[in-house]
PDB file of C-alpha atoms in Angstrom:
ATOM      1  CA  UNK A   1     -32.915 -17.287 -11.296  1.00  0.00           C
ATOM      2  CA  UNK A   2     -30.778 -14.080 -10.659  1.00  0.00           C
ATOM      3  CA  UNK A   3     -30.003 -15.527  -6.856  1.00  0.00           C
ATOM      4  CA  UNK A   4     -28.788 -19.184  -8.419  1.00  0.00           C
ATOM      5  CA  UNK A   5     -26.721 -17.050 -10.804  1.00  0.00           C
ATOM      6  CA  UNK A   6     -25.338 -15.242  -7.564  1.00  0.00           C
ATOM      7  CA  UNK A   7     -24.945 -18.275  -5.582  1.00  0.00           C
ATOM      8  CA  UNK A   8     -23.080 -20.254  -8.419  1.00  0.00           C
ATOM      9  CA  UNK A   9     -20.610 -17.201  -8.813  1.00  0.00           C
ATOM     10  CA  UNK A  10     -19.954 -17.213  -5.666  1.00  0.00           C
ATOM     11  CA  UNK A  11     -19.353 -20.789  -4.859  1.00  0.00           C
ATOM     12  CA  UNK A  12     -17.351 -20.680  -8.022  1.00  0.00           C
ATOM     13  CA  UNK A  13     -15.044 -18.189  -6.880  1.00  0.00           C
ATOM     14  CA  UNK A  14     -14.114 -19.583  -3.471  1.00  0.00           C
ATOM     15  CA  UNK A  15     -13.936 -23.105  -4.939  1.00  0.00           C
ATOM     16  CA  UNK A  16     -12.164 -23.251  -8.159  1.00  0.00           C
ATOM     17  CA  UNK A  17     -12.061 -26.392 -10.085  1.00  0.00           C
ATOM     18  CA  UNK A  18      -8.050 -27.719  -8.664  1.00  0.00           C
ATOM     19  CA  UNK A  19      -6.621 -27.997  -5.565  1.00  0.00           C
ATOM     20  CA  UNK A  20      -3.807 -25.590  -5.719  1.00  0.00           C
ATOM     21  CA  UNK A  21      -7.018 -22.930  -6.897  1.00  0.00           C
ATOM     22  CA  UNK A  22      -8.507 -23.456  -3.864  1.00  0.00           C
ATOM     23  CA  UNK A  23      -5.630 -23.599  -1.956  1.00  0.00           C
ATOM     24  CA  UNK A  24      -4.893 -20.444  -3.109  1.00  0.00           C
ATOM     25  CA  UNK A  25      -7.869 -18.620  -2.718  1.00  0.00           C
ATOM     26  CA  UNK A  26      -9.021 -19.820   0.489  1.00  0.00           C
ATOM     27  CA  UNK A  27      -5.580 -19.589   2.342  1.00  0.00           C
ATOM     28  CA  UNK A  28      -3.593 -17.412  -0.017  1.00  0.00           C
ATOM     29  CA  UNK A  29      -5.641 -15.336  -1.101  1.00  0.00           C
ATOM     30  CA  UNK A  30      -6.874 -14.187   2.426  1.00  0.00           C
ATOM     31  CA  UNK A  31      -3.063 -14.128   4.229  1.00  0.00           C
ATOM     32  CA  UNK A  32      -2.360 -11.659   1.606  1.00  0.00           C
ATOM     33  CA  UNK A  33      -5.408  -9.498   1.819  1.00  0.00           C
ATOM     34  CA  UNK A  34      -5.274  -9.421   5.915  1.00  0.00           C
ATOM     35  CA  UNK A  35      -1.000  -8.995   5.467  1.00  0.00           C
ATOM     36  CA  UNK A  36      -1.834  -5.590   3.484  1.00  0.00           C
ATOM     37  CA  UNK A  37      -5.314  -4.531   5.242  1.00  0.00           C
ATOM     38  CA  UNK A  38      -3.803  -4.998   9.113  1.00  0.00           C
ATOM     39  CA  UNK A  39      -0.061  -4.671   8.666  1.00  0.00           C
ATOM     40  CA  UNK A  40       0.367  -2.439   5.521  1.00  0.00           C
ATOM     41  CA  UNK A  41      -1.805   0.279   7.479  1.00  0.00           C
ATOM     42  CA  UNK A  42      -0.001   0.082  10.247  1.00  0.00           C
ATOM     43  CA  UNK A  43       3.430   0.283   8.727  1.00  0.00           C
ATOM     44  CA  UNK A  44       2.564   2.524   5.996  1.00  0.00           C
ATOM     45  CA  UNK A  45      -0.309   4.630   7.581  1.00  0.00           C
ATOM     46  CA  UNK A  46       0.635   7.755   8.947  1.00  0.00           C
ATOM     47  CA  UNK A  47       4.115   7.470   6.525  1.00  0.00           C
ATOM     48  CA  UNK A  48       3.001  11.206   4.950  1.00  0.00           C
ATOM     49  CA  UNK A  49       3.189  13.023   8.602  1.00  0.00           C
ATOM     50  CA  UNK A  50       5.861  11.648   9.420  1.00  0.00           C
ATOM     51  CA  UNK A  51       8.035  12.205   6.358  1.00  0.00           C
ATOM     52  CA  UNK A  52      10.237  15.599   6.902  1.00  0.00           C
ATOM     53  CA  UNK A  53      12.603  17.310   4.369  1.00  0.00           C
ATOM     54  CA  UNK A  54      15.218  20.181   5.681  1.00  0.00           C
ATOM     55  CA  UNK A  55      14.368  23.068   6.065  1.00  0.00           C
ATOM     56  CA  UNK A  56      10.842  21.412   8.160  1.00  0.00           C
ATOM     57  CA  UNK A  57       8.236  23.404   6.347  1.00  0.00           C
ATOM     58  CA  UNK A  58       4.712  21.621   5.261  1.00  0.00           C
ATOM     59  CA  UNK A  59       4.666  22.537   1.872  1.00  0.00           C
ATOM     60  CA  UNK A  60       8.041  20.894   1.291  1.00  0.00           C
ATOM     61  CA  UNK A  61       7.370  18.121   2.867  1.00  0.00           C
ATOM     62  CA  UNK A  62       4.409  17.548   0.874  1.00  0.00           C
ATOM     63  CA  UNK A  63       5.906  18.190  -2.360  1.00  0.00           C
ATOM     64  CA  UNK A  64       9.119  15.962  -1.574  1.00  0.00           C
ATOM     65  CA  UNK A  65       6.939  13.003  -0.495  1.00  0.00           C
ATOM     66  CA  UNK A  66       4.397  13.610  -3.562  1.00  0.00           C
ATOM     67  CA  UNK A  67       7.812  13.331  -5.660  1.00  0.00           C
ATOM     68  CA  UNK A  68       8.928   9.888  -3.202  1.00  0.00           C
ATOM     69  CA  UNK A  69       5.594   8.466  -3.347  1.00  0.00           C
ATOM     70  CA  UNK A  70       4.505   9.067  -6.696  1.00  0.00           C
ATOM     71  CA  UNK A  71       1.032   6.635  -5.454  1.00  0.00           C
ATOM     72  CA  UNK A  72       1.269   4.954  -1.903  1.00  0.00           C
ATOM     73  CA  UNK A  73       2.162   1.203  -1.658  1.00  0.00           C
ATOM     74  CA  UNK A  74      -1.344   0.435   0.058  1.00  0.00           C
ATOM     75  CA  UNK A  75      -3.339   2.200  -3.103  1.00  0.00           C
ATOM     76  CA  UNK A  76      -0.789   0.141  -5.336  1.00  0.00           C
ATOM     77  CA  UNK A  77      -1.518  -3.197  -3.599  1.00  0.00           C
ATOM     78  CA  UNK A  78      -4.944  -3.010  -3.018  1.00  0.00           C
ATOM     79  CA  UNK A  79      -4.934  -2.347  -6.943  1.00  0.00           C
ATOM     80  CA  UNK A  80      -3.030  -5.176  -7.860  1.00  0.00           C
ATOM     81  CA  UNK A  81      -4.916  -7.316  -5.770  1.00  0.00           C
ATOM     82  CA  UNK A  82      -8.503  -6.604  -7.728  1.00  0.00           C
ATOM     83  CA  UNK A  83      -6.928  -6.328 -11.350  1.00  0.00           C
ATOM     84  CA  UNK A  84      -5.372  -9.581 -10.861  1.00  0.00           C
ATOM     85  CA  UNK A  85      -8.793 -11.341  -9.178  1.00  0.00           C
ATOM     86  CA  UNK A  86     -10.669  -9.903 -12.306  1.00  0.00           C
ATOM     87  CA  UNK A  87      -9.969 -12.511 -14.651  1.00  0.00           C
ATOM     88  CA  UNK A  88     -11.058 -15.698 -12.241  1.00  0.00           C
ATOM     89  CA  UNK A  89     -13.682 -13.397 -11.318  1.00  0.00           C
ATOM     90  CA  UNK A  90     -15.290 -13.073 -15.355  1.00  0.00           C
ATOM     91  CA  UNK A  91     -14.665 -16.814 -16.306  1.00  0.00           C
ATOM     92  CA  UNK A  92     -16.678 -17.802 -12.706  1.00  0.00           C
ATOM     93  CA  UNK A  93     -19.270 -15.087 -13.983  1.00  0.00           C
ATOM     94  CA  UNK A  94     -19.321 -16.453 -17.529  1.00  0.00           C
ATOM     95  CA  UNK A  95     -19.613 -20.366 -15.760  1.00  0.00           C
ATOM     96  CA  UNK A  96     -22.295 -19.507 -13.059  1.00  0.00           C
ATOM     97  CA  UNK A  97     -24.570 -17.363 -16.139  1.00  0.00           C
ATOM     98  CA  UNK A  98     -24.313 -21.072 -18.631  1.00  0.00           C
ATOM     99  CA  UNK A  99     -24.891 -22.685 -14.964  1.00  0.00           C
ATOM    100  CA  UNK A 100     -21.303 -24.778 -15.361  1.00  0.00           C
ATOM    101  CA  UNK A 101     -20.615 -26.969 -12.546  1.00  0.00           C
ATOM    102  CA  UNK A 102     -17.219 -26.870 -11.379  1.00  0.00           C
ATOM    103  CA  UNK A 103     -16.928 -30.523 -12.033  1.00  0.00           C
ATOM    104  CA  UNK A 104     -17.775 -29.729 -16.068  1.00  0.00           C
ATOM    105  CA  UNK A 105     -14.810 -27.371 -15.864  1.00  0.00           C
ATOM    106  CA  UNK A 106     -12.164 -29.803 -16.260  1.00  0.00           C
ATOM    107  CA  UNK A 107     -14.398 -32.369 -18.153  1.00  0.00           C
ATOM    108  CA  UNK A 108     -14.843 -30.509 -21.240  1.00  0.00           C
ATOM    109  CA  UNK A 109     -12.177 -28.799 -23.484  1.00  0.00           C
ATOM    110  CA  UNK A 110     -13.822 -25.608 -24.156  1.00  0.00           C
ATOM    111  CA  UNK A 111     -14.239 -24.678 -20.641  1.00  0.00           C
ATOM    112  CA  UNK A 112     -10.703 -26.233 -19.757  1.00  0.00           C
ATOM    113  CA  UNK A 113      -9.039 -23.583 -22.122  1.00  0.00           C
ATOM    114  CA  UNK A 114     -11.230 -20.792 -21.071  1.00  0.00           C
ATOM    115  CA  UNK A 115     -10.390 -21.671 -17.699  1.00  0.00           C
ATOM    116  CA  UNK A 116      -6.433 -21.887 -18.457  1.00  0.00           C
ATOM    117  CA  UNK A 117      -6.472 -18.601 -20.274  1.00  0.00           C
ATOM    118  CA  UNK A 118      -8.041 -16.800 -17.176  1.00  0.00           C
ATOM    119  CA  UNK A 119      -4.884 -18.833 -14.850  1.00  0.00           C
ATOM    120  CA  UNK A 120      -2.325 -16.987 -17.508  1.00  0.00           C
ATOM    121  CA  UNK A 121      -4.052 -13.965 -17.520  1.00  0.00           C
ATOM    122  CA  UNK A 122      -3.611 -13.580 -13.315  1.00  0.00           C
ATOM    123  CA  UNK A 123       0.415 -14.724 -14.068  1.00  0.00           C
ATOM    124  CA  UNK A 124       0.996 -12.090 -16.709  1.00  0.00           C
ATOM    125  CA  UNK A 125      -0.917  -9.518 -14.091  1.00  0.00           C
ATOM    126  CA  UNK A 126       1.300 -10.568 -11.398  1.00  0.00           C
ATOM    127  CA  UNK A 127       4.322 -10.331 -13.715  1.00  0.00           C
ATOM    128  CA  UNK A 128       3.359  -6.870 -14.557  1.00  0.00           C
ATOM    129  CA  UNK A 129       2.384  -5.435 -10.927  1.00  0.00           C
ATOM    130  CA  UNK A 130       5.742  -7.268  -9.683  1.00  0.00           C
ATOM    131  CA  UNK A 131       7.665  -5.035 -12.611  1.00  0.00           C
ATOM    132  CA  UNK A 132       5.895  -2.035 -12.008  1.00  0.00           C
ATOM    133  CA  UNK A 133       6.024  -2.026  -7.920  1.00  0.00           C
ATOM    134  CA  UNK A 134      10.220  -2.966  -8.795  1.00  0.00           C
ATOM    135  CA  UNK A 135       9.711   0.724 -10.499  1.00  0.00           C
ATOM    136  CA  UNK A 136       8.091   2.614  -8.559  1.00  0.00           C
ATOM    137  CA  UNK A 137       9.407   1.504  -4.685  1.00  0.00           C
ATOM    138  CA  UNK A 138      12.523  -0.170  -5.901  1.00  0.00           C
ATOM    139  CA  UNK A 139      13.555  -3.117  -3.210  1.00  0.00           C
ATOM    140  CA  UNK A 140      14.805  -1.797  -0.460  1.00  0.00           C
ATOM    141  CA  UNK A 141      13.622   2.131   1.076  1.00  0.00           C
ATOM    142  CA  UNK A 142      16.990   3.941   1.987  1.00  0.00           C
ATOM    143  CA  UNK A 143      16.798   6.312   5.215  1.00  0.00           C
ATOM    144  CA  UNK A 144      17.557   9.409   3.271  1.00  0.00           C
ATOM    145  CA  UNK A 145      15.622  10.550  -0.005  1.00  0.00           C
ATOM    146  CA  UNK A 146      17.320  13.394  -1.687  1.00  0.00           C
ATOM    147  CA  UNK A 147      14.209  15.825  -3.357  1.00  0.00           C
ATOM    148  CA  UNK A 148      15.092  18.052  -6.318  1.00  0.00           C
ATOM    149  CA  UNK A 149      12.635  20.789  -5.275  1.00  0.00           C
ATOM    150  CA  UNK A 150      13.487  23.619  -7.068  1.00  0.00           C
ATOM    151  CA  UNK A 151      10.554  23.857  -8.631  1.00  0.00           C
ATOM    152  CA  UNK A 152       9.254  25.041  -5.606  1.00  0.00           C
ATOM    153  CA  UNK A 153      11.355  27.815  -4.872  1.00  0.00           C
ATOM    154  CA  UNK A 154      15.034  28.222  -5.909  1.00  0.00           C
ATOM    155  CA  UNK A 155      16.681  28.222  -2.456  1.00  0.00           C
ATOM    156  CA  UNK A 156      15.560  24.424  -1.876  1.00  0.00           C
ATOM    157  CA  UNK A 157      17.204  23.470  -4.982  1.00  0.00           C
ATOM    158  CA  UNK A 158      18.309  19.482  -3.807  1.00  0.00           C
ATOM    159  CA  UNK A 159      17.078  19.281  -0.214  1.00  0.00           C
ATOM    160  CA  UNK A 160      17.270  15.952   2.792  1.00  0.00           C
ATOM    161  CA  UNK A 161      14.098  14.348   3.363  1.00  0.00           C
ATOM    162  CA  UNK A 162      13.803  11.898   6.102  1.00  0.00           C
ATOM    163  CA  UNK A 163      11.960   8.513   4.894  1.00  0.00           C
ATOM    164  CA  UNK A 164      10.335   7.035   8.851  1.00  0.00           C
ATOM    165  CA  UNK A 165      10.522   3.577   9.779  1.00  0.00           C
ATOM    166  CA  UNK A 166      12.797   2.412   6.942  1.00  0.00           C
ATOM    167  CA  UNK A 167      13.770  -0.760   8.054  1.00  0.00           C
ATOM    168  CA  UNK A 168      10.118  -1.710   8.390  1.00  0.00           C
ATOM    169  CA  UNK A 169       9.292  -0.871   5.288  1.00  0.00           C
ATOM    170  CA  UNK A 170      12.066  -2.346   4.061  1.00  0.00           C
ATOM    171  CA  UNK A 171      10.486  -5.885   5.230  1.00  0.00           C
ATOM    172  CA  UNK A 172       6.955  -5.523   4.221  1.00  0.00           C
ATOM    173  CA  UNK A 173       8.484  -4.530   0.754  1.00  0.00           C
ATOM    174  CA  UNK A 174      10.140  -7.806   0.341  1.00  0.00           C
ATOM    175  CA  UNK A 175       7.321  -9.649   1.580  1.00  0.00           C
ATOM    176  CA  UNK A 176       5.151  -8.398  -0.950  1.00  0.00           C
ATOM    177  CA  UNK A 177       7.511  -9.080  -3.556  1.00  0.00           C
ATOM    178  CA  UNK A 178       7.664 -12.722  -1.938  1.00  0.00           C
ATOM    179  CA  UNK A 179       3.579 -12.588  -1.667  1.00  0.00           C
ATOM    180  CA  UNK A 180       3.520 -11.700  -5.928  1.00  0.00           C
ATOM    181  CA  UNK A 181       6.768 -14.893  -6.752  1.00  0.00           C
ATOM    182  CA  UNK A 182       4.874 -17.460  -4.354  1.00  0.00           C
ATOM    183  CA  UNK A 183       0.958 -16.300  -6.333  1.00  0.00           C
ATOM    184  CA  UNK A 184       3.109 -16.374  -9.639  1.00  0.00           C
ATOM    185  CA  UNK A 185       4.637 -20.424  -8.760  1.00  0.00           C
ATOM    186  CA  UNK A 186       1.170 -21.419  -7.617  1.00  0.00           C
ATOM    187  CA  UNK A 187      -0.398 -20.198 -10.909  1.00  0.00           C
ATOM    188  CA  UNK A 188       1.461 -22.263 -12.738  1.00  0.00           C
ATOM    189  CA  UNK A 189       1.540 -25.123 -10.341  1.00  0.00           C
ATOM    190  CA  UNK A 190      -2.295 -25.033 -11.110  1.00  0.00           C
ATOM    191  CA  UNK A 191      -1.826 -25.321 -14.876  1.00  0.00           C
ATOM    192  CA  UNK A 192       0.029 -28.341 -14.421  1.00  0.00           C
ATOM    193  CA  UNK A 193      -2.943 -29.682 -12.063  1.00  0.00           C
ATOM    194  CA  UNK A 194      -5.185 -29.203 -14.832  1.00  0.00           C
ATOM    195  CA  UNK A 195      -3.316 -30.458 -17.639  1.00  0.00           C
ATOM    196  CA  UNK A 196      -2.574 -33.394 -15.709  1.00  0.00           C
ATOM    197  CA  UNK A 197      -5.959 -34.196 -14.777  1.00  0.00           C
ATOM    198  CA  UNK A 198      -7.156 -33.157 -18.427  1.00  0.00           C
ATOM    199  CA  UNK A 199      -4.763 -36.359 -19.333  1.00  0.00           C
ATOM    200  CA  UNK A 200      -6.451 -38.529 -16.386  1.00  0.00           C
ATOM    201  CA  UNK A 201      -9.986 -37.779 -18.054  1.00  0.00           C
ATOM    202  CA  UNK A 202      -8.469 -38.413 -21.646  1.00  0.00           C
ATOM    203  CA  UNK A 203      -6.929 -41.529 -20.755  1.00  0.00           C
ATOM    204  CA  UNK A 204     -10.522 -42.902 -18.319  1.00  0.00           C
ATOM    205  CA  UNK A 205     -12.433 -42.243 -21.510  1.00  0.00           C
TER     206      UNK A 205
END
């Protein structure tokens, strides 16, 4: 019983009830997940040995990036990405433990709504990562990041730190920005597809 459970989870959450679900977890889902495993390591990897204030000293630099990267982009990301699966995730778990066929989903009303309310559940999670990653890595990384380190030791005072590969980062910022918009759009594309095909089972009946 516990393995049908399993296997009607897990067919659940790689085939969601609408097109644009699947769509979006199948194709979506995965683009972003290997755009932030492969390329986010590889932009944003070694960004802490690289990052050098003036005067060059190890315990500024780590204090000045500490103070710049308040938590790393990939931590954040890789956050946002399971926070905002958990909601599909407990409705599939609720459907596969009162064995719900995906087809039942969008046949009955009860289901239809707790389905819906998981859908705006991922869009106000992808509303609030989007605000807090505008926060904490702003939209564009400058070349230059000025560190108030006197805390450290009062000669540093306001000291030059040197922020590597910029430019780069610059790019994968906006793509993830673009990544978060595009999941937001196809959320609510998929609330339409449901509401439209609630109406085409309404209407047959």
């Amino acid at each position: 019983m516990s393995l049908n459970y399993i296997r009607n989870f897990y067919e659940g959450c790689l085939r969601p009830p609408t097109v644009i679900g699947q769509f979006h977890t199948l194709f979506f889902g995965s683009v972003r997940m290997f755009f932030l495993g492969v390329l986010g390591f590889a932009v944003y990897g070694n960004e802490a040995l690289h990052f050098s204030c003036d005067p060059d000293r190890r315990e500024l630099n780590l204090y000045c990036y500490n103070q710049f990267r308040p938590i790393t982009p990939q931590v954040f990301w890789a956050l946002q990405l399971v926070t905002v699966l958990v909601p599909g995730a407990v409705f599939h778990l609720y459907a596969a433990c009162k064995n719900i066929d995906q087809e039942e989903i969008l046949e009955r009303p009860l289901y239809t709504v707790f389905y819906i309310i998981s859908v705006l559940l991922r869009i106000i999670l992808e509303v609030i990562a989007f605000w807090l990653q505008s926060h904490l890595f702003g939209f564009q990384v400058h070349p230059l990041f000025m560190c108030e380190a006197s805390a450290l030791e009062k000669t540093f005072n306001v000291t030059k730190c040197m922020v590597p590969e910029h430019f780069e980062k610059t790019i994968f910022l906006s793509a993830m920005y673009t990544f978060t918009v595009i999941t937001i759009l196809l959320c609510i594309a998929e609330i339409f597809e449901i509401l439209c095909r609630r109406l085409g089972y309404l209407n047959n009946q």
